[in-house]
Amino acid sequence: MISNYNTKRNEDMLLRVAYEGQSFCSCIAKTHKHITEKFDENVAYIYLSKEVNDYYGFLKIVDYIINLKRRNYQIDIESFSALPFLSKEEVLRAFITRMVFFDAKLYSAKKKDKDEEKDKIKLSLFLEDENYKDFVKKLLIISKNVSGARNLQITPPNIATSEWISNYIEKDFANIKDLSIKVLNKEEITKLGMGLLLAVNSGSSYEPRVVVIEYNGNKRSKEKTVYVGKGITFDTGGYNTKGYHMEGMKFDMSGSAIVAYAVKAIAQLKIKANVAAVMMLTDNAIDTHGTVPESVVISMSGKSVEITDTDAEGRLVLADGIYYASKILKASLIVDVATLTGAMIRALGKTFSGIYATKDERWEAFKNAADIAHEKVWRLPMHKDFNKTNKASLVADLCNYNSAAKADSNSAAMFLNEFTNNVDFIHCDIAGTSDGNGMGFGVLVSTLVELVNKK
């Protein structure tokens, strides 16, 4: 695992970049991504064409270099920062975040290949300027917490149950200054009146858990940002079953892992802010005691909800979590993160996380944080028209799904807004960006850190 960059050369071959249109030695092969090695100088050059012209294109090159497994290289940060579209900070961010990403020790029951570990290629970073050391330490803390979220994401659902995750978080987050953890069990959840969470949990073999992680980094301020995460450890759809289409449903707890590790990173960075994470944990299973469609349940807020679709369970558990954030934690800003709607994937694909905000200034702050973190986000509309179908129930204040809603992602955002108690609200739908190819990405951890980092 990388610990920082080197200010002095080591014995490894130094890797520099030769970019199309810039001047460099004629001995360098002008083939995109080809590496020319000069053994007499212990220097290598990777040639990049102009098709690489922004940070995200450069990330693909970084991934290529990391996974090339050709030899140990020391990366010349100064050389790469000469690319016309990158700063030193961006070059460091790209290499460090991706090196930690690929080096992460994630859950696996596979037998380890000792020869593969023995022959592992190592990369190091070279930059003579010492002024970026603190920046790199910050990146490492955030990146390691992205890995923490990814580890929870990939852990199989027969292991990562609501009860197991709450125990794991208590141990993993112990002994961090100004950070406290409270785990609410089923009895405490019932006393709070979290009827929606209990309704989703009713078919489960495991008790629900609400894990509350609080960091008080600015005791003089009354401002508090609360992150609420959807934590469906496996989603069968309930009685509105998904049928055979359940691949990847262990990732339905991604939101809770992301908000938890964002707060851990914030605490480790000692950011001057008051932040909390609320993990709403349960699976959505089928059982004789499970909630059936058309049931009416009273939420923690007191509002009644007709559960018209048991597969729209995410907004149910989040609703109780959001109200808890406003009423009990006294949030001044609530941000939820959830793999919420399939409609979001159809709208934004696997490229952008969909963001909703009740105020323009809250969106602007979030977008600025995402830009710093280099994470792709896109704002979608919160409008009262999208709430009409939520209020169409004949037997309850709200319904959790209505087939007449043709923009379900927007309707879901408006449903959640019903439980904010008029607190400023940002909703993040990461249905398309949370995972891919069987792997979790820990998306938005970095953005959530930057959102409260006022330095």
Tab-separated table of C-alpha atoms in Angstrom:
chain	number	residue	atom	x	y	z
A	1	MET	CA	0.000	0.000	0.000
A	2	ILE	CA	1.346	3.416	-0.969
A	3	SER	CA	2.051	5.698	2.035
A	4	ASN	CA	3.064	8.884	0.197
A	5	TYR	CA	5.191	10.036	-2.709
A	6	ASN	CA	8.993	10.039	-2.791
A	7	THR	CA	10.958	13.270	-3.048
A	8	LYS	CA	14.032	11.345	-4.191
A	9	ARG	CA	14.642	8.880	-6.981
A	10	ASN	CA	14.750	5.202	-6.154
A	11	GLU	CA	16.241	2.347	-8.183
A	12	ASP	CA	13.072	1.692	-10.213
A	13	MET	CA	12.742	2.828	-13.805
A	14	LEU	CA	11.313	6.365	-13.987
A	15	LEU	CA	8.136	6.577	-16.085
A	16	ARG	CA	7.510	9.835	-17.910
A	17	VAL	CA	4.950	10.850	-20.507
A	18	ALA	CA	5.395	11.862	-24.141
A	19	TYR	CA	2.290	13.667	-25.374
A	20	GLU	CA	1.337	14.144	-28.995
A	21	GLY	CA	2.213	17.655	-30.129
A	22	GLN	CA	4.842	18.216	-27.447
A	23	SER	CA	8.584	17.935	-28.039
A	24	PHE	CA	10.344	14.735	-26.988
A	25	CYS	CA	13.086	12.362	-28.125
A	26	SER	CA	12.644	10.971	-31.648
A	27	CYS	CA	13.517	7.527	-30.279
A	28	ILE	CA	10.094	7.299	-28.587
A	29	ALA	CA	7.577	5.165	-30.472
A	30	LYS	CA	4.550	7.254	-31.448
A	31	THR	CA	1.975	4.559	-30.785
A	32	HIS	CA	-0.776	5.343	-28.304
A	33	LYS	CA	-0.022	3.830	-24.859
A	34	HIS	CA	3.235	2.297	-26.079
A	35	ILE	CA	6.061	2.441	-23.530
A	36	THR	CA	9.586	3.038	-24.792
A	37	GLU	CA	12.259	2.058	-22.266
A	38	LYS	CA	15.765	3.560	-22.265
A	39	PHE	CA	17.768	1.182	-20.116
A	40	ASP	CA	20.946	3.248	-20.278
A	41	GLU	CA	19.120	6.107	-18.515
A	42	ASN	CA	16.731	3.945	-16.449
A	43	VAL	CA	13.871	6.011	-17.877
A	44	ALA	CA	10.738	5.011	-19.788
A	45	TYR	CA	8.220	7.076	-21.759
A	46	ILE	CA	4.565	6.292	-22.361
A	47	TYR	CA	3.254	7.912	-25.519
A	48	LEU	CA	-0.234	9.404	-25.332
A	49	SER	CA	-2.204	10.688	-28.293
A	50	LYS	CA	-4.515	13.693	-28.143
A	51	GLU	CA	-7.506	11.403	-27.717
A	52	VAL	CA	-6.561	11.637	-24.035
A	53	ASN	CA	-7.650	15.195	-23.332
A	54	ASP	CA	-9.282	15.349	-19.902
A	55	TYR	CA	-9.033	13.955	-16.377
A	56	TYR	CA	-11.406	11.059	-16.990
A	57	GLY	CA	-9.536	9.974	-20.095
A	58	PHE	CA	-6.321	10.160	-18.099
A	59	LEU	CA	-7.822	7.878	-15.427
A	60	LYS	CA	-8.045	5.134	-18.046
A	61	ILE	CA	-4.339	5.588	-18.768
A	62	VAL	CA	-3.560	5.365	-15.056
A	63	ASP	CA	-5.545	2.124	-14.856
A	64	TYR	CA	-3.625	0.832	-17.871
A	65	ILE	CA	-0.267	1.617	-16.243
A	66	ILE	CA	-1.272	0.068	-12.908
A	67	ASN	CA	-2.523	-3.135	-14.529
A	68	LEU	CA	0.275	-3.422	-17.080
A	69	LYS	CA	2.379	-5.464	-14.621
A	70	ARG	CA	5.455	-5.007	-16.768
A	71	ARG	CA	7.988	-3.924	-14.163
A	72	ASN	CA	8.344	-1.684	-11.102
A	73	TYR	CA	8.037	1.932	-12.201
A	74	GLN	CA	8.521	5.175	-10.333
A	75	ILE	CA	5.992	7.635	-11.760
A	76	ASP	CA	7.363	11.092	-12.586
A	77	ILE	CA	4.527	13.327	-11.338
A	78	GLU	CA	6.185	16.469	-12.717
A	79	SER	CA	6.266	14.978	-16.204
A	80	PHE	CA	2.601	13.946	-16.182
A	81	SER	CA	1.505	17.313	-14.789
A	82	ALA	CA	2.927	18.904	-17.953
A	83	LEU	CA	-0.066	17.490	-19.812
A	84	PRO	CA	-2.067	20.585	-20.849
A	85	PHE	CA	-5.279	19.502	-19.106
A	86	LEU	CA	-3.895	18.352	-15.729
A	87	SER	CA	-2.543	19.943	-12.554
A	88	LYS	CA	-0.133	18.270	-10.128
A	89	GLU	CA	-3.036	17.751	-7.718
A	90	GLU	CA	-5.027	15.971	-10.409
A	91	VAL	CA	-2.110	13.732	-11.378
A	92	LEU	CA	-1.556	12.812	-7.729
A	93	ARG	CA	-5.288	12.245	-7.220
A	94	ALA	CA	-5.529	10.003	-10.268
A	95	PHE	CA	-2.571	7.801	-9.375
A	96	ILE	CA	-3.243	7.577	-5.637
A	97	THR	CA	-6.979	6.918	-5.819
A	98	ARG	CA	-6.558	4.265	-8.498
A	99	MET	CA	-3.527	2.625	-6.853
A	100	VAL	CA	-5.468	2.313	-3.601
A	101	PHE	CA	-8.515	1.117	-5.552
A	102	PHE	CA	-6.640	-1.769	-7.165
A	103	ASP	CA	-4.624	-2.540	-4.029
A	104	ALA	CA	-7.702	-2.727	-1.773
A	105	LYS	CA	-8.059	-5.856	0.339
A	106	LEU	CA	-11.692	-6.731	-0.285
A	107	TYR	CA	-13.688	-9.724	0.878
A	108	SER	CA	-12.877	-12.930	-0.975
A	109	ALA	CA	-13.208	-16.596	-0.056
A	110	LYS	CA	-10.920	-17.595	-2.926
A	111	LYS	CA	-7.693	-19.383	-2.100
A	112	LYS	CA	-4.711	-17.060	-2.433
A	113	ASP	CA	-2.172	-17.685	-5.167
A	114	LYS	CA	1.188	-17.329	-3.398
A	115	ASP	CA	3.121	-17.055	-6.663
A	116	GLU	CA	0.854	-14.247	-7.874
A	117	GLU	CA	1.454	-12.288	-4.653
A	118	LYS	CA	5.194	-12.937	-4.874
A	119	ASP	CA	5.454	-11.604	-8.437
A	120	LYS	CA	3.348	-8.518	-7.795
A	121	ILE	CA	4.562	-5.373	-9.536
A	122	LYS	CA	4.877	-2.201	-7.457
A	123	LEU	CA	4.545	1.424	-8.476
A	124	SER	CA	5.839	4.440	-6.581
A	125	LEU	CA	5.462	8.174	-7.107
A	126	PHE	CA	8.261	10.713	-7.509
A	127	LEU	CA	7.904	14.453	-6.937
A	128	GLU	CA	10.693	16.627	-5.546
A	129	ASP	CA	8.282	19.249	-4.187
A	130	GLU	CA	7.384	18.402	-0.566
A	131	ASN	CA	4.439	20.826	-0.455
A	132	TYR	CA	1.953	18.172	-1.569
A	133	LYS	CA	2.539	15.764	1.338
A	134	ASP	CA	-0.557	16.853	3.303
A	135	PHE	CA	-2.682	16.728	0.162
A	136	VAL	CA	-1.550	13.165	-0.473
A	137	LYS	CA	-2.246	12.138	3.129
A	138	LYS	CA	-5.784	13.464	2.723
A	139	LEU	CA	-6.222	11.511	-0.519
A	140	LEU	CA	-4.972	8.348	1.151
A	141	ILE	CA	-7.400	8.659	4.060
A	142	ILE	CA	-10.334	9.213	1.715
A	143	SER	CA	-9.243	6.454	-0.667
A	144	LYS	CA	-8.837	3.925	2.143
A	145	ASN	CA	-12.357	4.729	3.308
A	146	VAL	CA	-13.632	4.277	-0.229
A	147	SER	CA	-12.067	0.821	0.038
A	148	GLY	CA	-13.828	0.325	3.375
A	149	ALA	CA	-17.179	1.020	1.741
A	150	ARG	CA	-16.301	-1.217	-1.205
A	151	ASN	CA	-15.406	-4.062	1.132
A	152	LEU	CA	-18.843	-3.916	2.746
A	153	GLN	CA	-20.467	-3.646	-0.671
A	154	ILE	CA	-18.866	-6.816	-2.000
A	155	THR	CA	-19.320	-8.943	1.134
A	156	PRO	CA	-21.901	-11.687	0.402
A	157	PRO	CA	-25.418	-11.149	1.777
A	158	ASN	CA	-25.405	-14.369	3.788
A	159	ILE	CA	-22.558	-12.796	5.786
A	160	ALA	CA	-23.318	-9.068	5.602
A	161	THR	CA	-26.697	-9.146	7.318
A	162	SER	CA	-28.088	-6.159	9.187
A	163	GLU	CA	-26.878	-7.599	12.488
A	164	TRP	CA	-23.411	-8.459	11.160
A	165	ILE	CA	-22.883	-5.050	9.536
A	166	SER	CA	-23.795	-3.181	12.722
A	167	ASN	CA	-21.291	-5.255	14.711
A	168	TYR	CA	-18.641	-4.776	12.032
A	169	ILE	CA	-19.082	-0.996	12.015
A	170	GLU	CA	-18.839	-0.801	15.805
A	171	LYS	CA	-15.470	-2.557	15.702
A	172	ASP	CA	-14.093	-0.826	12.616
A	173	PHE	CA	-15.021	2.665	13.828
A	174	ALA	CA	-13.834	2.259	17.415
A	175	ASN	CA	-11.357	4.632	19.076
A	176	ILE	CA	-11.628	7.507	16.602
A	177	LYS	CA	-11.524	10.899	18.300
A	178	ASP	CA	-14.846	12.780	18.513
A	179	LEU	CA	-16.646	9.872	16.814
A	180	SER	CA	-19.472	8.020	18.572
A	181	ILE	CA	-21.555	5.051	17.468
A	182	LYS	CA	-25.020	4.036	18.584
A	183	VAL	CA	-26.778	0.913	17.342
A	184	LEU	CA	-30.563	0.802	17.615
A	185	ASN	CA	-32.012	-2.704	17.878
A	186	LYS	CA	-35.522	-3.811	16.935
A	187	GLU	CA	-36.998	-2.917	20.316
A	188	GLU	CA	-35.580	0.607	20.161
A	189	ILE	CA	-36.639	0.985	16.522
A	190	THR	CA	-40.161	-0.040	17.510
A	191	LYS	CA	-40.260	2.485	20.366
A	192	LEU	CA	-39.260	5.226	17.933
A	193	GLY	CA	-42.183	4.270	15.716
A	194	MET	CA	-40.152	3.446	12.613
A	195	GLY	CA	-43.068	1.580	11.085
A	196	LEU	CA	-41.761	1.737	7.531
A	197	LEU	CA	-38.417	0.134	8.385
A	198	LEU	CA	-40.232	-2.535	10.403
A	199	ALA	CA	-42.615	-3.211	7.513
A	200	VAL	CA	-39.720	-3.883	5.150
A	201	ASN	CA	-38.038	-6.035	7.791
A	202	SER	CA	-41.164	-8.079	8.581
A	203	GLY	CA	-40.238	-10.936	6.253
A	204	SER	CA	-36.640	-11.165	7.441
A	205	SER	CA	-34.871	-13.758	9.570
A	206	TYR	CA	-32.677	-10.957	10.929
A	207	GLU	CA	-33.554	-7.991	13.096
A	208	PRO	CA	-33.303	-4.513	11.589
A	209	ARG	CA	-30.585	-2.194	12.761
A	210	VAL	CA	-30.158	1.558	12.672
A	211	VAL	CA	-26.519	2.523	13.095
A	212	VAL	CA	-25.992	6.162	14.057
A	213	ILE	CA	-22.435	7.462	13.646
A	214	GLU	CA	-21.837	10.982	14.954
A	215	TYR	CA	-18.751	13.140	14.565
A	216	ASN	CA	-18.594	16.425	16.454
A	217	GLY	CA	-15.710	18.319	14.931
A	218	ASN	CA	-17.031	21.816	15.591
A	219	LYS	CA	-18.557	22.043	19.044
A	220	ARG	CA	-19.109	25.803	18.689
A	221	SER	CA	-21.477	25.338	15.761
A	222	LYS	CA	-25.101	24.222	15.812
A	223	GLU	CA	-24.930	23.273	12.138
A	224	LYS	CA	-25.097	19.542	11.506
A	225	THR	CA	-25.049	17.620	8.244
A	226	VAL	CA	-26.642	14.185	8.426
A	227	TYR	CA	-26.045	11.530	5.787
A	228	VAL	CA	-28.734	8.838	5.582
A	229	GLY	CA	-27.920	5.616	3.750
A	230	LYS	CA	-30.174	2.946	2.317
A	231	GLY	CA	-29.001	-0.365	3.751
A	232	ILE	CA	-30.996	-3.154	2.114
A	233	THR	CA	-28.570	-6.031	2.587
A	234	PHE	CA	-30.375	-8.083	-0.056
A	235	ASP	CA	-33.459	-7.162	-2.043
A	236	THR	CA	-35.729	-9.944	-3.262
A	237	GLY	CA	-38.428	-7.387	-3.983
A	238	GLY	CA	-40.617	-8.846	-1.252
A	239	TYR	CA	-44.024	-10.061	-2.434
A	240	ASN	CA	-43.582	-7.901	-5.543
A	241	THR	CA	-40.691	-10.238	-6.222
A	242	LYS	CA	-37.920	-9.570	-8.692
A	243	GLY	CA	-38.193	-13.192	-9.811
A	244	TYR	CA	-35.022	-14.400	-11.479
A	245	HIS	CA	-33.579	-10.894	-11.738
A	246	MET	CA	-31.755	-10.657	-8.413
A	247	GLU	CA	-28.147	-10.448	-9.560
A	248	GLY	CA	-26.331	-7.661	-7.741
A	249	MET	CA	-29.011	-7.169	-5.113
A	250	LYS	CA	-26.400	-7.465	-2.356
A	251	PHE	CA	-25.311	-3.992	-3.491
A	252	ASP	CA	-28.623	-2.507	-2.350
A	253	MET	CA	-26.925	-1.604	0.935
A	254	SER	CA	-24.327	0.545	-0.825
A	255	GLY	CA	-25.767	3.847	0.371
A	256	SER	CA	-25.353	2.919	4.023
A	257	ALA	CA	-21.741	1.796	3.524
A	258	ILE	CA	-20.926	4.986	1.633
A	259	VAL	CA	-22.332	7.401	4.223
A	260	ALA	CA	-20.663	5.502	7.066
A	261	TYR	CA	-17.189	5.562	5.556
A	262	ALA	CA	-17.569	9.167	4.458
A	263	VAL	CA	-18.081	10.130	8.108
A	264	LYS	CA	-15.156	7.951	9.167
A	265	ALA	CA	-12.924	9.784	6.680
A	266	ILE	CA	-14.216	13.153	7.901
A	267	ALA	CA	-13.358	12.204	11.483
A	268	GLN	CA	-9.897	10.908	10.572
A	269	LEU	CA	-9.204	14.122	8.654
A	270	LYS	CA	-10.347	16.122	11.703
A	271	ILE	CA	-12.527	18.345	9.538
A	272	LYS	CA	-14.120	21.191	11.484
A	273	ALA	CA	-17.753	20.170	11.027
A	274	ASN	CA	-20.542	18.287	12.763
A	275	VAL	CA	-21.588	15.306	10.677
A	276	ALA	CA	-23.576	12.133	11.264
A	277	ALA	CA	-24.394	9.012	9.289
A	278	VAL	CA	-27.578	6.983	9.707
A	279	MET	CA	-27.452	3.454	8.296
A	280	MET	CA	-30.922	1.952	7.758
A	281	LEU	CA	-30.227	-1.773	7.719
A	282	THR	CA	-32.466	-4.709	6.827
A	283	ASP	CA	-32.982	-7.146	3.996
A	284	ASN	CA	-36.193	-7.253	1.961
A	285	ALA	CA	-37.252	-10.889	2.113
A	286	ILE	CA	-40.351	-12.998	1.498
A	287	ASP	CA	-41.985	-14.788	4.434
A	288	THR	CA	-45.454	-15.570	5.761
A	289	HIS	CA	-45.040	-12.574	8.078
A	290	GLY	CA	-43.840	-10.302	5.275
A	291	THR	CA	-45.680	-7.119	4.386
A	292	VAL	CA	-48.125	-7.629	1.527
A	293	PRO	CA	-48.960	-5.032	-1.126
A	294	GLU	CA	-51.726	-2.576	-0.202
A	295	SER	CA	-50.791	-2.680	3.493
A	296	VAL	CA	-51.020	0.672	5.292
A	297	VAL	CA	-48.243	1.506	7.740
A	298	ILE	CA	-47.598	4.500	9.999
A	299	SER	CA	-44.157	6.059	9.595
A	300	MET	CA	-42.032	7.584	12.359
A	301	SER	CA	-43.254	10.991	11.200
A	302	GLY	CA	-46.868	9.960	11.823
A	303	LYS	CA	-47.747	10.003	8.131
A	304	SER	CA	-49.507	6.904	6.844
A	305	VAL	CA	-48.136	5.110	3.802
A	306	GLU	CA	-49.880	2.597	1.585
A	307	ILE	CA	-47.238	0.108	0.473
A	308	THR	CA	-48.435	-0.430	-3.061
A	309	ASP	CA	-45.172	-2.082	-4.121
A	310	THR	CA	-42.933	-4.006	-1.730
A	311	ASP	CA	-40.088	-3.634	-4.238
A	312	ALA	CA	-40.087	0.125	-3.660
A	313	GLU	CA	-38.731	-0.566	-0.180
A	314	GLY	CA	-35.732	1.745	-0.304
A	315	ARG	CA	-37.786	4.902	-0.026
A	316	LEU	CA	-39.611	3.376	2.949
A	317	VAL	CA	-36.534	2.749	5.095
A	318	LEU	CA	-35.034	6.073	4.035
A	319	ALA	CA	-38.204	7.932	5.014
A	320	ASP	CA	-37.875	6.835	8.637
A	321	GLY	CA	-34.135	7.535	8.553
A	322	ILE	CA	-34.624	11.019	7.136
A	323	TYR	CA	-37.233	11.883	9.743
A	324	TYR	CA	-34.917	10.559	12.479
A	325	ALA	CA	-32.180	12.841	11.117
A	326	SER	CA	-34.449	15.880	11.307
A	327	LYS	CA	-36.236	15.168	14.582
A	328	ILE	CA	-33.692	13.359	16.752
A	329	LEU	CA	-30.349	14.480	15.322
A	330	LYS	CA	-31.538	18.047	14.609
A	331	ALA	CA	-29.958	18.160	11.160
A	332	SER	CA	-29.552	21.470	9.349
A	333	LEU	CA	-28.885	19.577	6.108
A	334	ILE	CA	-29.946	16.034	5.234
A	335	VAL	CA	-28.267	14.127	2.410
A	336	ASP	CA	-29.407	10.627	1.556
A	337	VAL	CA	-27.528	8.156	-0.626
A	338	ALA	CA	-29.337	5.198	-2.147
A	339	THR	CA	-29.441	2.698	-4.973
A	340	LEU	CA	-33.050	3.746	-5.313
A	341	THR	CA	-34.627	3.506	-8.756
A	342	GLY	CA	-34.170	1.588	-11.975
A	343	ALA	CA	-35.475	4.687	-13.721
A	344	MET	CA	-32.256	6.470	-12.766
A	345	ILE	CA	-30.225	3.934	-14.725
A	346	ARG	CA	-32.420	4.547	-17.756
A	347	ALA	CA	-32.009	8.305	-17.325
A	348	LEU	CA	-28.284	8.630	-16.602
A	349	GLY	CA	-26.878	5.172	-17.288
A	350	LYS	CA	-23.742	4.134	-15.425
A	351	THR	CA	-22.077	7.519	-15.879
A	352	PHE	CA	-23.722	10.062	-13.566
A	353	SER	CA	-25.193	9.890	-10.078
A	354	GLY	CA	-28.571	11.615	-10.044
A	355	ILE	CA	-28.841	14.457	-7.530
A	356	TYR	CA	-31.911	16.305	-6.248
A	357	ALA	CA	-31.780	19.375	-4.014
A	358	THR	CA	-34.462	21.510	-2.399
A	359	LYS	CA	-32.339	24.668	-2.711
A	360	ASP	CA	-30.082	25.905	-5.505
A	361	GLU	CA	-27.293	26.842	-3.102
A	362	ARG	CA	-27.277	23.317	-1.678
A	363	TRP	CA	-26.939	21.869	-5.178
A	364	GLU	CA	-24.145	24.311	-6.007
A	365	ALA	CA	-22.228	23.311	-2.876
A	366	PHE	CA	-22.703	19.631	-3.702
A	367	LYS	CA	-21.650	20.110	-7.326
A	368	ASN	CA	-18.552	21.998	-6.200
A	369	ALA	CA	-17.665	19.140	-3.831
A	370	ALA	CA	-18.159	16.602	-6.630
A	371	ASP	CA	-15.961	18.662	-8.957
A	372	ILE	CA	-13.175	18.678	-6.368
A	373	ALA	CA	-13.575	14.919	-5.935
A	374	HIS	CA	-13.829	14.428	-9.714
A	375	GLU	CA	-17.086	12.479	-9.434
A	376	LYS	CA	-19.786	12.842	-12.066
A	377	VAL	CA	-23.142	14.121	-10.821
A	378	TRP	CA	-26.222	15.491	-12.582
A	379	ARG	CA	-29.070	17.504	-11.097
A	380	LEU	CA	-32.665	16.439	-11.684
A	381	PRO	CA	-35.860	18.344	-10.840
A	382	MET	CA	-37.777	18.377	-7.579
A	383	HIS	CA	-41.212	19.707	-8.486
A	384	LYS	CA	-44.609	19.396	-6.847
A	385	ASP	CA	-46.064	17.822	-9.990
A	386	PHE	CA	-43.930	14.739	-9.341
A	387	ASN	CA	-45.558	14.416	-5.915
A	388	LYS	CA	-49.133	14.102	-7.179
A	389	THR	CA	-48.948	10.353	-7.727
A	390	ASN	CA	-47.410	9.906	-4.254
A	391	LYS	CA	-50.582	11.415	-2.793
A	392	ALA	CA	-53.043	9.438	-4.907
A	393	SER	CA	-53.776	6.760	-2.293
A	394	LEU	CA	-57.417	6.497	-1.214
A	395	VAL	CA	-56.507	5.000	2.165
A	396	ALA	CA	-53.283	6.709	3.306
A	397	ASP	CA	-51.438	10.025	3.233
A	398	LEU	CA	-48.943	8.651	0.734
A	399	CYS	CA	-48.255	5.595	-1.401
A	400	ASN	CA	-44.744	4.360	-2.052
A	401	TYR	CA	-45.259	3.633	-5.741
A	402	ASN	CA	-47.739	4.508	-8.456
A	403	SER	CA	-47.542	3.091	-11.971
A	404	ALA	CA	-48.960	6.371	-13.252
A	405	ALA	CA	-45.689	8.056	-12.287
A	406	LYS	CA	-43.694	8.007	-15.502
A	407	ALA	CA	-40.645	9.606	-13.880
A	408	ASP	CA	-40.274	7.352	-10.850
A	409	SER	CA	-36.872	8.720	-9.817
A	410	ASN	CA	-38.389	12.185	-9.475
A	411	SER	CA	-41.457	10.864	-7.657
A	412	ALA	CA	-39.215	8.933	-5.268
A	413	ALA	CA	-37.257	12.101	-4.473
A	414	MET	CA	-40.495	13.951	-3.724
A	415	PHE	CA	-41.704	11.058	-1.557
A	416	LEU	CA	-38.559	11.329	0.568
A	417	ASN	CA	-38.947	15.086	0.816
A	418	GLU	CA	-42.235	14.477	2.645
A	419	PHE	CA	-40.221	13.279	5.667
A	420	THR	CA	-37.565	15.999	5.939
A	421	ASN	CA	-39.522	18.185	8.364
A	422	ASN	CA	-38.662	21.117	6.043
A	423	VAL	CA	-34.921	20.672	6.594
A	424	ASP	CA	-32.723	21.426	3.562
A	425	PHE	CA	-32.437	18.201	1.607
A	426	ILE	CA	-30.218	16.578	-1.021
A	427	HIS	CA	-31.129	13.183	-2.462
A	428	CYS	CA	-28.501	11.090	-4.281
A	429	ASP	CA	-29.684	8.209	-6.451
A	430	ILE	CA	-26.670	6.014	-7.215
A	431	ALA	CA	-28.557	3.125	-8.813
A	432	GLY	CA	-26.366	3.310	-11.906
A	433	THR	CA	-23.028	4.249	-10.353
A	434	SER	CA	-22.731	2.251	-7.129
A	435	ASP	CA	-21.366	-0.938	-8.651
A	436	GLY	CA	-20.517	-2.786	-11.836
A	437	ASN	CA	-19.181	-6.166	-12.938
A	438	GLY	CA	-19.730	-7.588	-9.462
A	439	MET	CA	-17.668	-4.879	-7.784
A	440	GLY	CA	-18.630	-1.927	-5.578
A	441	PHE	CA	-17.171	1.492	-6.343
A	442	GLY	CA	-17.661	3.454	-3.108
A	443	VAL	CA	-19.035	6.291	-5.213
A	444	LEU	CA	-19.624	9.695	-3.540
A	445	VAL	CA	-17.535	8.947	-0.431
A	446	SER	CA	-15.056	11.576	-1.590
A	447	THR	CA	-17.799	14.044	-2.531
A	448	LEU	CA	-19.478	13.724	0.871
A	449	VAL	CA	-16.138	14.460	2.537
A	450	GLU	CA	-15.545	17.543	0.400
A	451	LEU	CA	-19.107	18.767	1.011
A	452	VAL	CA	-18.316	19.546	4.658
A	453	ASN	CA	-14.652	20.426	4.155
A	454	LYS	CA	-14.628	24.221	4.253
A	455	LYS	CA	-10.833	24.621	4.160
